């Protein structure tokens, strides 16, 4: 079996340096880190998690709990990036999907109470404030988009309102004047049990339209259509927009990329061309959007940065370097103009 000492000899450093480097130590030169990681790869070395658990009371495992892992969603990108970031900090990653099932979520959260992992990055999936308060406060947990207001655990927010605002502003700047929001409506946002995310996207859209003087007070609801943010829902909505008659939109802001791709398909089924007849922009930045025809314009969430922040905050709690009040930060995003908005960029 390959040992830490073997890696040290191959890299030309001490075993202590190898251990510190593979645990994600900050005070390591790039040259040393590259040599150590290259040696570990060449020798097929991986840390003995069972031994670490016995010696330090740690498993070396970080759990990511998300609602789904479909390749057409943002969560698939989270899995890829959290694995990379965890490896860089000397941890392994465990991923669990809940499909928004309450029992599955309870089972996933139970892993940290059973000490199967050292910390957890948790998409609360609509958990109530009361359910969040019942979580073990002594366990390291970082929330993703927790809008419960509890402020018990570290939390990283997605800038939903600003992303919708940026998408809408971009279509306005390309010349669109009759813009619709797809995937959110005032009725949907007010429905019981609906995540606040819907209302935030709606608010960003309305703010951009109002600033541009494009929102007529008595026709607000005519400029939005609600629905789940799924591909086949998008297909149906795209067809419905045309079938109900009077479709005059020249721009569509879709609440996520998966929905946008479905809408484009549904419009195509009814002979409406994107971007020739109507311009479309999505949100999230899923990889699939880069390869569709037309390529999907989008407001891309910085998933790598988000996962790095989450892991860093979690490791701070795990190793005791931070034990203060719950921290909250907001992820960044970037506009990517491709073909579906009419910009023609690849």
Coordinates of C-alpha atoms in Angstrom, one line a residue:
X1 CA 0.0 0.0 0.0
X2 CA 1.3 3.5 -0.9
X3 CA 2.0 5.5 2.2
X4 CA 2.5 9.2 3.0
X5 CA 6.3 8.5 3.2
X6 CA 6.3 7.1 -0.3
X7 CA 4.7 10.3 -1.7
X8 CA 7.2 12.4 0.3
X9 CA 10.1 10.6 -1.2
X10 CA 8.7 10.9 -4.7
X11 CA 8.1 14.7 -4.3
X12 CA 11.4 15.3 -2.5
X13 CA 9.7 16.8 0.6
X14 CA 9.0 15.7 4.2
X15 CA 6.0 13.6 5.1
X16 CA 4.7 16.5 7.2
X17 CA 4.8 18.7 4.2
X18 CA 2.8 16.1 2.2
X19 CA 0.2 15.8 4.9
X20 CA -0.1 19.6 5.3
X21 CA -0.4 20.1 1.5
X22 CA -3.0 17.4 1.0
X23 CA -5.1 18.8 3.8
X24 CA -5.3 22.1 1.9
X25 CA -2.7 24.0 4.0
X26 CA -2.6 27.7 3.0
X27 CA 1.2 28.3 3.5
X28 CA 2.4 26.0 0.7
X29 CA 4.1 27.3 -2.4
X30 CA 2.6 26.5 -5.8
X31 CA 5.7 24.6 -6.8
X32 CA 5.5 22.4 -3.7
X33 CA 1.8 21.8 -4.1
X34 CA 2.1 20.8 -7.7
X35 CA 5.0 18.4 -6.9
X36 CA 3.1 16.8 -4.0
X37 CA -0.2 16.4 -5.9
X38 CA 1.6 15.0 -8.9
X39 CA 3.5 12.5 -6.8
X40 CA 0.2 11.4 -5.1
X41 CA -1.5 10.9 -8.5
X42 CA 1.4 9.0 -9.9
X43 CA 1.6 6.6 -7.0
X44 CA -2.2 6.3 -6.6
X45 CA -2.1 7.6 -3.1
X46 CA -5.3 8.5 -1.2
X47 CA -5.7 9.4 2.4
X48 CA -6.9 6.6 4.7
X49 CA -10.2 8.0 5.9
X50 CA -10.8 5.3 8.5
X51 CA -7.4 5.9 10.1
X52 CA -8.0 9.7 10.1
X53 CA -11.4 9.1 11.7
X54 CA -9.9 7.0 14.5
X55 CA -6.9 9.3 15.1
X56 CA -8.6 12.7 14.9
X57 CA -12.3 12.0 15.3
X58 CA -12.8 13.2 11.7
X59 CA -13.9 11.4 8.5
X60 CA -12.4 13.8 6.0
X61 CA -15.8 13.8 4.3
X62 CA -17.9 16.7 3.3
X63 CA -21.5 16.1 2.2
X64 CA -23.4 18.1 -0.4
X65 CA -27.1 17.8 -0.2
X66 CA -29.1 19.1 -3.2
X67 CA -32.6 18.5 -4.6
X68 CA -31.5 16.7 -7.9
X69 CA -28.6 15.8 -10.1
X70 CA -30.1 16.0 -13.6
X71 CA -27.4 17.2 -16.0
X72 CA -29.7 20.0 -17.2
X73 CA -29.7 21.7 -13.8
X74 CA -27.3 23.9 -11.9
X75 CA -26.9 21.2 -9.3
X76 CA -24.9 19.0 -11.6
X77 CA -22.3 21.8 -11.9
X78 CA -22.3 22.1 -8.1
X79 CA -21.3 18.5 -7.8
X80 CA -18.4 18.9 -10.2
X81 CA -17.1 22.0 -8.5
X82 CA -17.5 20.9 -4.9
X83 CA -15.5 17.7 -5.7
X84 CA -12.7 19.8 -7.1
X85 CA -12.7 22.2 -4.2
X86 CA -12.9 19.5 -1.6
X87 CA -10.0 17.7 -3.1
X88 CA -8.0 20.9 -3.0
X89 CA -8.7 21.2 0.8
X90 CA -7.8 17.5 1.5
X91 CA -11.4 16.3 1.8
X92 CA -13.6 13.8 -0.1
X93 CA -17.1 14.7 -1.1
X94 CA -20.3 12.8 -0.7
X95 CA -23.4 13.9 -2.7
X96 CA -27.0 13.1 -1.8
X97 CA -30.1 14.2 -3.8
X98 CA -33.4 14.7 -2.1
X99 CA -35.8 15.3 -5.0
X100 CA -37.4 17.6 -2.5
X101 CA -38.7 14.6 -0.5
X102 CA -38.9 15.4 3.2
X103 CA -37.9 11.9 4.4
X104 CA -34.9 11.8 2.1
X105 CA -33.9 15.2 3.3
X106 CA -34.1 14.0 6.9
X107 CA -32.0 10.9 6.1
X108 CA -29.4 13.1 4.4
X109 CA -29.2 15.5 7.4
X110 CA -29.0 12.5 9.7
X111 CA -25.6 11.6 8.2
X112 CA -23.9 14.5 10.0
X113 CA -25.5 13.6 13.3
X114 CA -24.2 10.0 12.8
X115 CA -20.8 11.5 12.2
X116 CA -20.6 10.0 8.7
X117 CA -19.2 13.3 7.5
X118 CA -17.4 16.3 9.1
X119 CA -19.6 19.0 7.6
X120 CA -22.5 19.5 5.2
X121 CA -23.4 21.9 2.4
X122 CA -27.2 21.9 2.4
X123 CA -29.7 23.1 -0.1
X124 CA -32.7 23.5 2.3
X125 CA -35.2 22.7 -0.4
X126 CA -38.0 24.8 1.1
X127 CA -37.3 23.7 4.7
X128 CA -39.4 25.7 7.2
X129 CA -37.7 27.9 9.7
X130 CA -38.9 25.5 12.4
X131 CA -37.2 22.6 10.7
X132 CA -33.9 24.5 10.3
X133 CA -34.0 25.4 14.0
X134 CA -34.2 21.7 14.9
X135 CA -30.9 21.0 13.1
X136 CA -27.9 20.4 15.4
X137 CA -26.3 23.8 15.8
X138 CA -23.1 22.2 17.0
X139 CA -22.5 20.6 13.6
X140 CA -20.8 22.5 10.8
X141 CA -23.4 23.3 8.1
X142 CA -23.4 25.8 5.3
X143 CA -26.8 26.6 3.7
X144 CA -27.4 27.4 0.1
X145 CA -30.2 29.9 -0.4
X146 CA -31.7 29.8 3.0
X147 CA -34.4 32.4 3.1
X148 CA -35.9 31.3 6.4
X149 CA -34.5 34.3 8.3
X150 CA -33.1 32.1 11.1
X151 CA -29.5 33.1 10.6
X152 CA -28.3 30.0 12.6
X153 CA -25.9 28.6 10.0
X154 CA -23.5 30.1 7.5
X155 CA -25.5 30.9 4.3
X156 CA -24.6 31.6 0.7
X157 CA -27.3 33.3 -1.4
X158 CA -27.9 33.3 -5.1
X159 CA -28.5 36.9 -6.3
X160 CA -31.8 36.0 -7.9
X161 CA -33.2 39.5 -8.2
X162 CA -30.1 41.0 -9.7
X163 CA -29.7 38.1 -12.2
X164 CA -33.3 38.6 -13.4
X165 CA -32.7 42.4 -13.6
X166 CA -29.4 41.9 -15.6
X167 CA -31.1 39.5 -18.0
X168 CA -34.1 41.9 -18.6
X169 CA -31.8 44.9 -18.9
X170 CA -29.8 43.1 -21.6
X171 CA -32.8 42.4 -23.7
X172 CA -33.9 46.0 -23.3
X173 CA -30.5 47.2 -24.5
X174 CA -30.7 44.9 -27.5
X175 CA -33.9 46.7 -28.6
X176 CA -36.6 44.6 -27.1
X177 CA -39.7 46.4 -25.8
X178 CA -42.4 43.8 -25.4
X179 CA -40.6 41.5 -22.9
X180 CA -42.2 38.7 -21.0
X181 CA -41.0 36.8 -17.9
X182 CA -41.4 33.0 -18.2
X183 CA -41.4 30.9 -15.0
X184 CA -42.7 33.5 -12.5
X185 CA -45.9 35.4 -12.0
X186 CA -47.5 37.4 -9.2
X187 CA -50.0 34.6 -8.6
X188 CA -47.3 31.9 -8.5
X189 CA -45.1 34.0 -6.1
X190 CA -48.0 34.5 -3.7
X191 CA -49.0 30.8 -3.7
X192 CA -48.5 28.9 -0.4
X193 CA -45.3 26.9 -0.1
X194 CA -43.6 28.6 -3.1
X195 CA -39.9 29.4 -2.6
X196 CA -39.1 33.1 -2.2
X197 CA -36.8 32.7 -5.2
X198 CA -39.8 33.1 -7.6
X199 CA -40.7 36.5 -6.0
X200 CA -37.1 37.6 -6.3
X201 CA -36.9 36.8 -10.0
X202 CA -40.2 38.6 -10.5
X203 CA -39.0 41.7 -8.6
X204 CA -35.8 41.9 -10.7
X205 CA -37.8 41.7 -13.9
X206 CA -40.3 44.3 -12.9
X207 CA -37.6 46.7 -11.7
X208 CA -35.8 46.6 -15.0
X209 CA -39.0 47.0 -17.0
X210 CA -40.2 49.9 -14.7
X211 CA -36.9 51.7 -15.0
X212 CA -37.1 51.5 -18.8
X213 CA -40.7 52.7 -18.8
X214 CA -41.9 49.5 -20.4
X215 CA -44.4 48.3 -17.8
X216 CA -48.0 49.4 -18.2
X217 CA -49.7 49.2 -14.9
X218 CA -52.9 47.5 -16.0
X219 CA -51.1 45.0 -18.2
X220 CA -48.5 43.7 -15.7
X221 CA -49.9 40.2 -15.5
X222 CA -50.0 40.0 -19.3
X223 CA -46.2 40.2 -19.3
X224 CA -45.5 37.1 -17.2
X225 CA -46.4 33.4 -17.2
X226 CA -45.7 31.1 -14.3
X227 CA -44.6 27.5 -14.3
X228 CA -42.1 25.0 -12.9
X229 CA -38.5 25.5 -14.0
X230 CA -38.3 22.3 -16.0
X231 CA -37.6 21.5 -19.6
X232 CA -41.0 19.9 -20.6
X233 CA -42.9 22.6 -18.7
X234 CA -40.9 25.1 -20.9
X235 CA -41.9 23.2 -24.1
X236 CA -45.6 23.4 -23.0
X237 CA -45.3 27.1 -22.1
X238 CA -43.6 27.9 -25.4
X239 CA -46.5 26.3 -27.3
X240 CA -49.1 27.9 -25.1
X241 CA -47.7 31.4 -25.6
X242 CA -48.4 31.0 -29.4
X243 CA -51.6 28.9 -29.1
X244 CA -53.5 31.3 -27.0
X245 CA -53.2 34.0 -29.7
X246 CA -52.0 37.5 -29.7
X247 CA -48.3 36.5 -29.1
X248 CA -46.4 39.8 -29.7
X249 CA -43.4 39.4 -27.3
X250 CA -40.0 40.3 -28.8
X251 CA -38.1 39.1 -25.8
X252 CA -38.4 36.3 -23.2
X253 CA -36.6 36.3 -19.9
X254 CA -36.7 32.7 -18.6
X255 CA -36.1 31.9 -14.9
X256 CA -33.6 29.2 -15.6
X257 CA -31.7 27.7 -18.6
X258 CA -33.6 24.4 -18.5
X259 CA -36.9 26.2 -18.8
X260 CA -35.4 28.5 -21.6
X261 CA -34.3 25.5 -23.7
X262 CA -37.8 24.0 -23.3
X263 CA -39.4 27.3 -24.3
X264 CA -37.2 27.5 -27.4
X265 CA -38.3 24.0 -28.4
X266 CA -42.0 24.8 -27.9
X267 CA -41.7 28.0 -29.9
X268 CA -40.0 26.1 -32.7
X269 CA -42.9 23.6 -32.7
X270 CA -45.1 26.5 -33.5
X271 CA -42.9 28.0 -36.2
X272 CA -41.5 30.8 -34.0
X273 CA -37.8 31.4 -34.6
X274 CA -35.3 32.3 -32.0
X275 CA -33.8 34.9 -32.2
X276 CA -35.3 36.1 -35.5
X277 CA -38.9 36.4 -34.2
X278 CA -38.2 36.6 -30.4
X279 CA -35.1 36.8 -28.3
X280 CA -34.6 34.5 -25.4
X281 CA -32.3 34.6 -22.4
X282 CA -32.0 32.1 -19.5
X283 CA -30.3 32.1 -16.1
X284 CA -27.8 29.8 -14.2
X285 CA -25.3 29.0 -17.0
X286 CA -25.7 25.2 -17.4
X287 CA -23.2 23.6 -19.8
X288 CA -25.8 22.3 -22.1
X289 CA -26.8 25.8 -23.2
X290 CA -23.4 26.3 -24.9
X291 CA -24.1 23.5 -27.4
X292 CA -27.7 24.1 -28.4
X293 CA -28.9 25.7 -31.6
X294 CA -29.1 28.6 -31.1
X295 CA -26.5 28.8 -28.3
X296 CA -28.3 30.0 -25.2
X297 CA -27.6 33.5 -23.8
X298 CA -27.7 33.4 -20.0
X299 CA -26.8 35.0 -16.8
X300 CA -24.3 32.5 -15.3
X301 CA -24.0 31.9 -11.6
X302 CA -20.4 31.6 -10.4
X303 CA -20.9 28.0 -9.2
X304 CA -17.2 27.4 -8.7
X305 CA -16.8 30.5 -6.5
X306 CA -20.0 29.6 -4.6
X307 CA -18.7 26.1 -3.9
X308 CA -15.3 27.4 -2.9
X309 CA -16.9 29.8 -0.5
X310 CA -19.1 27.0 1.0
X311 CA -16.2 24.6 1.5
X312 CA -13.9 27.3 2.9
X313 CA -16.6 28.4 5.4
X314 CA -17.2 24.8 6.3
X315 CA -13.6 23.9 6.8
X316 CA -13.2 27.0 9.0
X317 CA -15.9 25.6 11.3
X318 CA -14.5 22.0 11.1
X319 CA -10.9 22.9 12.1
X320 CA -12.0 25.5 14.6
X321 CA -10.4 28.5 12.9
X322 CA -13.8 30.3 13.1
X323 CA -16.5 29.8 15.7
X324 CA -18.3 33.1 15.6
X325 CA -21.8 34.2 14.5
X326 CA -23.4 32.8 11.3
X327 CA -22.0 34.5 8.2
X328 CA -23.9 35.3 5.1
X329 CA -22.5 36.1 1.6
X330 CA -23.9 36.4 -1.9
X331 CA -22.5 34.6 -5.0
X332 CA -21.5 36.5 -8.1
X333 CA -22.7 36.1 -11.7
X334 CA -21.8 37.1 -15.2
X335 CA -23.8 37.8 -18.4
X336 CA -23.0 35.6 -21.4
X337 CA -24.3 36.9 -24.7
X338 CA -24.6 34.1 -27.2
X339 CA -27.0 33.5 -30.1
X340 CA -30.5 33.3 -28.6
X341 CA -30.6 37.0 -27.6
X342 CA -29.6 38.0 -31.1
X343 CA -26.1 39.1 -30.3
X344 CA -24.6 36.4 -32.4
X345 CA -21.7 35.7 -30.0
X346 CA -20.5 32.1 -29.7

